[in-house]
Short mmCIF file of C-alpha atoms in Angstrom, two decimals:
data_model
loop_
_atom_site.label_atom_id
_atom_site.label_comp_id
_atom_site.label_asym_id
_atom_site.label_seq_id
_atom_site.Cartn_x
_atom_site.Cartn_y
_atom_site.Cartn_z
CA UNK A 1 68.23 -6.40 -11.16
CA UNK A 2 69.74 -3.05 -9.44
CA UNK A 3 67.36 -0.22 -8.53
CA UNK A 4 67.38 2.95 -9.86
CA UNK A 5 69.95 6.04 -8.86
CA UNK A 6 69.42 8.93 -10.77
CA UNK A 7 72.60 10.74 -10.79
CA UNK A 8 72.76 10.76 -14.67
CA UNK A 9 69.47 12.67 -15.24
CA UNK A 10 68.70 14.75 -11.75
CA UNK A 11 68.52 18.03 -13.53
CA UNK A 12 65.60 16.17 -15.81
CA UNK A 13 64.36 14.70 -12.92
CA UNK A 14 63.38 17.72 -10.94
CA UNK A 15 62.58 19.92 -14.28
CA UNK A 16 59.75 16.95 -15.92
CA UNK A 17 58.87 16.14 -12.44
CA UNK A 18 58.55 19.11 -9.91
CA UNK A 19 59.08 21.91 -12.70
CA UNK A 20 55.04 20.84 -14.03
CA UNK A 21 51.54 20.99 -13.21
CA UNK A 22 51.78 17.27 -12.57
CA UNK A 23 54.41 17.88 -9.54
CA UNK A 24 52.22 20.64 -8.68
CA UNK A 25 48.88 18.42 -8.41
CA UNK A 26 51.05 15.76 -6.98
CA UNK A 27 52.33 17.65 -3.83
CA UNK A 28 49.04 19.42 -3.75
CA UNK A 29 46.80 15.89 -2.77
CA UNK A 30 49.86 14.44 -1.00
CA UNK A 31 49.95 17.52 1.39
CA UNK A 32 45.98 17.04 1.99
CA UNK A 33 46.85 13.67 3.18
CA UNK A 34 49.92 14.33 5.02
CA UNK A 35 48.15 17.21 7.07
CA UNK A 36 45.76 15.10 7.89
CA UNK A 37 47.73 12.20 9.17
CA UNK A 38 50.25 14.56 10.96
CA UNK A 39 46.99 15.79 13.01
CA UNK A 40 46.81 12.47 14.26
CA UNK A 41 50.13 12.62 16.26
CA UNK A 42 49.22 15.86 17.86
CA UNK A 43 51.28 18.41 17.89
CA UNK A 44 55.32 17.07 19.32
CA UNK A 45 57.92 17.07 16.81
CA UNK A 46 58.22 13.66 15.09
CA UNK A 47 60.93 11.86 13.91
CA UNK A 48 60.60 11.11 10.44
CA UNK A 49 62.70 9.59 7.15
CA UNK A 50 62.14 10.19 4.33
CA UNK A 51 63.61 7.12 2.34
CA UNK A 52 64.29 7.34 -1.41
CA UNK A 53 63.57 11.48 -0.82
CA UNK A 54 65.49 12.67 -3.75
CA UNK A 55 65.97 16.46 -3.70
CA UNK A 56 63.89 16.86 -0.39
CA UNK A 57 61.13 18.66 -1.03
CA UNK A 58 58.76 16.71 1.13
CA UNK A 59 61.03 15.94 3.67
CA UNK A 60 62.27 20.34 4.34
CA UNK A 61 58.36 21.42 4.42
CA UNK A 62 58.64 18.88 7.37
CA UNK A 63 61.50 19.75 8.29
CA UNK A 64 60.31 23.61 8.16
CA UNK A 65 56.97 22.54 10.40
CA UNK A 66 59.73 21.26 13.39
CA UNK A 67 60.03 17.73 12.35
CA UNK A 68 63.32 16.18 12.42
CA UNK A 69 64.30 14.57 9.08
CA UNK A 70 66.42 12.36 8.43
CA UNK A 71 66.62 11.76 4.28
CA UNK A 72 68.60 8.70 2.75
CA UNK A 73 69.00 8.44 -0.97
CA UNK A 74 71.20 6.45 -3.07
CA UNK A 75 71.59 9.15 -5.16
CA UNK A 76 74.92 11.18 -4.32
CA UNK A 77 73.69 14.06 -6.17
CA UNK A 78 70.26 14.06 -4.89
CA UNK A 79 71.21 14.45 -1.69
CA UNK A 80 74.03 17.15 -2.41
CA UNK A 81 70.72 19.25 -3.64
CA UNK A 82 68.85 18.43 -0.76
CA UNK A 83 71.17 19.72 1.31
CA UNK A 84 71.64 22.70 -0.32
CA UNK A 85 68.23 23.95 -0.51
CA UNK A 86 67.83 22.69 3.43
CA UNK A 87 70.43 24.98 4.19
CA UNK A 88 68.99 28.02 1.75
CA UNK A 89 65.88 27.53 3.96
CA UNK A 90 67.54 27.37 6.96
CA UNK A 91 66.17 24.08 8.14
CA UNK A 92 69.18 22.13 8.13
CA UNK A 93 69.47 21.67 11.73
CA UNK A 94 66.21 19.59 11.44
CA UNK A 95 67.80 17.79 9.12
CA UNK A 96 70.24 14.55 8.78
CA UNK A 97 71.07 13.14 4.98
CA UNK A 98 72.38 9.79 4.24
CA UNK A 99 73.86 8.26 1.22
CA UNK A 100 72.19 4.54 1.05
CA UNK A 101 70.05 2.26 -0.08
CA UNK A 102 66.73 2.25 1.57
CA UNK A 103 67.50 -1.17 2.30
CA UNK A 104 70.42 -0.18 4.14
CA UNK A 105 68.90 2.55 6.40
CA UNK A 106 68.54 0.11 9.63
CA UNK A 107 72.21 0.94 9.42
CA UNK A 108 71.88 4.34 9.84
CA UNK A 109 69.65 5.33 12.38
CA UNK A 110 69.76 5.51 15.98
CA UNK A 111 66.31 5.08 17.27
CA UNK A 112 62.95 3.87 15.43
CA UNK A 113 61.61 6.63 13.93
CA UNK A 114 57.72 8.27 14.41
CA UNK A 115 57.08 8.82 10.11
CA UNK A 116 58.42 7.24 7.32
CA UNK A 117 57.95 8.99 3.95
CA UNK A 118 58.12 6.47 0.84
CA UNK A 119 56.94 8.55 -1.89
CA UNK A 120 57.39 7.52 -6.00
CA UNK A 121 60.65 4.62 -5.03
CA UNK A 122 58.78 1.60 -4.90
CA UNK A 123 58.20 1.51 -9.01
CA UNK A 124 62.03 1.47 -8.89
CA UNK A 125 63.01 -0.91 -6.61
CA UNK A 126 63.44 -4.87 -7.73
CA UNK A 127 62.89 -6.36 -4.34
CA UNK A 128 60.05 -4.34 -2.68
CA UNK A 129 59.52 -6.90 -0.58
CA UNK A 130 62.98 -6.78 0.96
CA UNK A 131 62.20 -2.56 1.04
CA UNK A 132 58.76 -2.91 3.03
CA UNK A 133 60.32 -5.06 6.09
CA UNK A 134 63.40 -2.97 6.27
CA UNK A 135 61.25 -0.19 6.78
CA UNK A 136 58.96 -1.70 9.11
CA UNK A 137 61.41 -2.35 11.02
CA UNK A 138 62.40 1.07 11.61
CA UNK A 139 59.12 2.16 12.33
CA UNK A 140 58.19 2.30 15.96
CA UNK A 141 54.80 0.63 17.14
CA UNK A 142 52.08 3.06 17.02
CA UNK A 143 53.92 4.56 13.90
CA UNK A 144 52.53 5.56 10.32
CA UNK A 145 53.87 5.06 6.80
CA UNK A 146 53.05 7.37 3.90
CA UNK A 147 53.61 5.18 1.12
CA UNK A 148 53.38 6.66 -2.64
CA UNK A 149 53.60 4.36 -5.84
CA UNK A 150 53.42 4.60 -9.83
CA UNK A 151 49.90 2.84 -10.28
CA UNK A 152 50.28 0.24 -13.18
CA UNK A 153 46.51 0.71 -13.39
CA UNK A 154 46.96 4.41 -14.63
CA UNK A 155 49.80 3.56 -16.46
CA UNK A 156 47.79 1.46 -19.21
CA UNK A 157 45.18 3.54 -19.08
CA UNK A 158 46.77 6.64 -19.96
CA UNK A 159 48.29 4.34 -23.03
CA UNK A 160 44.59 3.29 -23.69
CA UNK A 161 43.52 6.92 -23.78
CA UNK A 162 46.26 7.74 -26.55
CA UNK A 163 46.09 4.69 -28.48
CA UNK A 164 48.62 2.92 -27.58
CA UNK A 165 46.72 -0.34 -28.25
CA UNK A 166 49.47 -2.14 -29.70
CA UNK A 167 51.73 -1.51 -26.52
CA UNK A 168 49.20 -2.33 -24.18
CA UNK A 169 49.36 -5.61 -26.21
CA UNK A 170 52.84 -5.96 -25.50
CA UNK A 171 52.81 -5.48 -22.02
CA UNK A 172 54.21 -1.97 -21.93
CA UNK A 173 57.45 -2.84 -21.83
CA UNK A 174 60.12 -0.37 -21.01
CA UNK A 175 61.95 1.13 -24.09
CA UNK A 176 64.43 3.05 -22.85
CA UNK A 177 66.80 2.65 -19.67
CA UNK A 178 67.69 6.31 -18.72
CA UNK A 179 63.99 7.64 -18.37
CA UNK A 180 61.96 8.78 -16.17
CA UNK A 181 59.32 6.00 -16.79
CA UNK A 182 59.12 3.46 -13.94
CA UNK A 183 60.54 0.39 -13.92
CA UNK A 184 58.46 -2.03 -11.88
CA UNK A 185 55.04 -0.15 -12.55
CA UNK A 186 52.56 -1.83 -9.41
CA UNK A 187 49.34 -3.43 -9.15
CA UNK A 188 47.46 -1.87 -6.52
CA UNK A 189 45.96 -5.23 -4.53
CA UNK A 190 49.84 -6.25 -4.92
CA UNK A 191 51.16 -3.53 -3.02
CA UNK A 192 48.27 -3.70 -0.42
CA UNK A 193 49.06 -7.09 0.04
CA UNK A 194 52.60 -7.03 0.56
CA UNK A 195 51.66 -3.82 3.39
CA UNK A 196 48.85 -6.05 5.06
CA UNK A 197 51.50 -9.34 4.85
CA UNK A 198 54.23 -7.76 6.31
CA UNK A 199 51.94 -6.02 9.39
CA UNK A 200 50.91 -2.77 8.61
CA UNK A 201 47.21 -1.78 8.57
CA UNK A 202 46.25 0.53 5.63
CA UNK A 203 44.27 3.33 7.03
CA UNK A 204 43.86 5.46 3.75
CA UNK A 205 43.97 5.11 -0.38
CA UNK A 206 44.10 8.35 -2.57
CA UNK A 207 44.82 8.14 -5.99
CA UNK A 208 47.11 11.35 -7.06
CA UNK A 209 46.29 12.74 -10.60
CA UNK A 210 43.08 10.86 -11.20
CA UNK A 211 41.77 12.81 -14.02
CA UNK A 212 44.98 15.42 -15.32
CA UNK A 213 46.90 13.29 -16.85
CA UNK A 214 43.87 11.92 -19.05
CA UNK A 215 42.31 14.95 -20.01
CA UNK A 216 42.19 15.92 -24.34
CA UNK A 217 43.19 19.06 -23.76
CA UNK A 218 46.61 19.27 -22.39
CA UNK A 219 46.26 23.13 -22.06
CA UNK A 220 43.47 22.82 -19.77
CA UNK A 221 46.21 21.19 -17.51
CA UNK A 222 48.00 24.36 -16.61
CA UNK A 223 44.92 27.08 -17.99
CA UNK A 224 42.68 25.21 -15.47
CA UNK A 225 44.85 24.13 -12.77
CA UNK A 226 42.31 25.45 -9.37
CA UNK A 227 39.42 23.78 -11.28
CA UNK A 228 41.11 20.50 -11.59
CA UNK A 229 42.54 20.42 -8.17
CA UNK A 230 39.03 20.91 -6.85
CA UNK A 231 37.81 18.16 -8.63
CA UNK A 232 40.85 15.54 -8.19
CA UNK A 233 40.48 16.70 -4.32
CA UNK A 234 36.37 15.95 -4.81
CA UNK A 235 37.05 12.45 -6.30
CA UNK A 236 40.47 10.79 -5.66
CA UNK A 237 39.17 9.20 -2.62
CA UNK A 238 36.65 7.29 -3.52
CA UNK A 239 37.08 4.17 -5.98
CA UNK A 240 36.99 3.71 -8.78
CA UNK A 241 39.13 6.75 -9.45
CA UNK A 242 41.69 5.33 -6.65
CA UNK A 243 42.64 2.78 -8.66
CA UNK A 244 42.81 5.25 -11.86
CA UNK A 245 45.13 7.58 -10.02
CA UNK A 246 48.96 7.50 -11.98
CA UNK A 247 50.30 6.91 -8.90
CA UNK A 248 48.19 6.23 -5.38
CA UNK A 249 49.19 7.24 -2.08
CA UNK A 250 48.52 4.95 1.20
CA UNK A 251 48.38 5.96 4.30
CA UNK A 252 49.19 2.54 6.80
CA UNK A 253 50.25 2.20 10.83
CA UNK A 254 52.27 -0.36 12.73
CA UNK A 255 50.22 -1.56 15.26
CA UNK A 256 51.22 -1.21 19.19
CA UNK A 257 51.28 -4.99 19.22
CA UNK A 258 51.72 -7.07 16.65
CA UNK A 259 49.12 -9.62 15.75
CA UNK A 260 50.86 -11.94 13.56
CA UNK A 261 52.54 -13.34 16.50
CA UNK A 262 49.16 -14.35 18.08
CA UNK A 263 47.89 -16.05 14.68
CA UNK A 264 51.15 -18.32 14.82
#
């Protein structure tokens, strides 16, 4: 079991992903989020990584606020494009890129970091486990994790919705290798779990894309794009649409001490 480099299809990857209204909605309700949490921390520059950040374009609007970013990938060519647009924007002095495996990023840094960014890797990974304590343990105490993952949850759903029964039946397996369908799709109490079981308190659940990628009417997707962000802003924090979300995004922090030692 080897996790997921996307070399062979990057060009794909940014045109399905960040080229659509789904990218759009996607960066639209993780932004609300990320503003939000940011807030919290006042108004210093953080350290942040962004781990499994692909081309970067999470990690340079940080990076563009004053953050300083450091973004690991295992993807060579990922992060060749990511640096390339960091340096278009002129951000690149905020900015540190590593070649790795997320699991490998202890490696790499320097000093415990303020933000970690884990946005659409852990559907990829085969040991997530393994993923969520190397990253804790990067995180300083009194640190926050932005966590985003490909909601199993929406992913039968959205095969329910089109008819897929006989799939569904199967157990939606994967039918191709080289796609850009998930392969370890998550179960939301799963991934909370493995968060609350490693340490982290969960201090927010939004599920991104609660209603687009259901709707009849594809056209109404990009036709009615302000009217559905209004209403997937409106909803996607409240259950049971959280759960219905293709992909949800939590919000956790690392307490200042750690409690698991006291229960021991």
């Amino acid at each position: 079991m080897r996790d997921r480099n996307f070399d062979d299809i990057a060009e794909k990857f940014a045109r399905n992903i960040y080229g659509t209204t789904k990218g759009q909605l996607r960066q639209a309700i993780l932004w609300q989020d990320l503003d939000r949490l940011l807030e919290s921390f006042g108004s210093k520059p953080l350290r942040v990584l962004d781990a499994g950040g692909g081309e970067g374009q999470t990690a340079i609007k940080m990076a563009q606020r004053g953050h300083h970013v450091t973004l690991c990938d295992i993807s060579g060519e990922m992060i060749s494009r990511a640096t390339q647009v960091a340096t278009e924007k002129g951000v690149s002095g905020n900015m540190h890129f590593e070649q790795c495996a997320v699991q490998d990023i202890t490696q790499h840094l320097e000093s415990p970091v303020d933000l970690i960014l884990f946005h659409a890797v852990l559907e990829w990974v085969a040991s997530p486990q393994e993923v969520l304590q190397a990253l804790w343990s990067v995180l300083r105490p009194g640190g926050a994790l932005s966590l985003m993952f490909y909601n199993a949850n929406g992913l039968l759903m959205h095969n329910m919705v089109a008819g897929n029964f006989d799939y569904v039946q199967a157990g939606m397996p994967k039918k191709k290798k080289r796609t850009l369908s998930p392969d370890y799709p998550r179960e939301p109490q799963q991934v909370y779990d493995w968060l609350e079981e490693t340490g982290w308190q969960i201090t927010g659940k939004t599920g991104v894309r609660v209603f687009h990628d259901y709707l009849r009417e594809k056209h109404q997707q990009r036709d009615c794009f302000d009217g559905l962000l209004e209403l997937e802003t409106r909803y996607c924090r409240q259950e049971p649409y959280i759960s219905l979300g293709r992909y949800i995004h939590v919000t956790a922090m690392k307490p200042l001490v750690d409690t698991r030692k006291n229960d021991e």
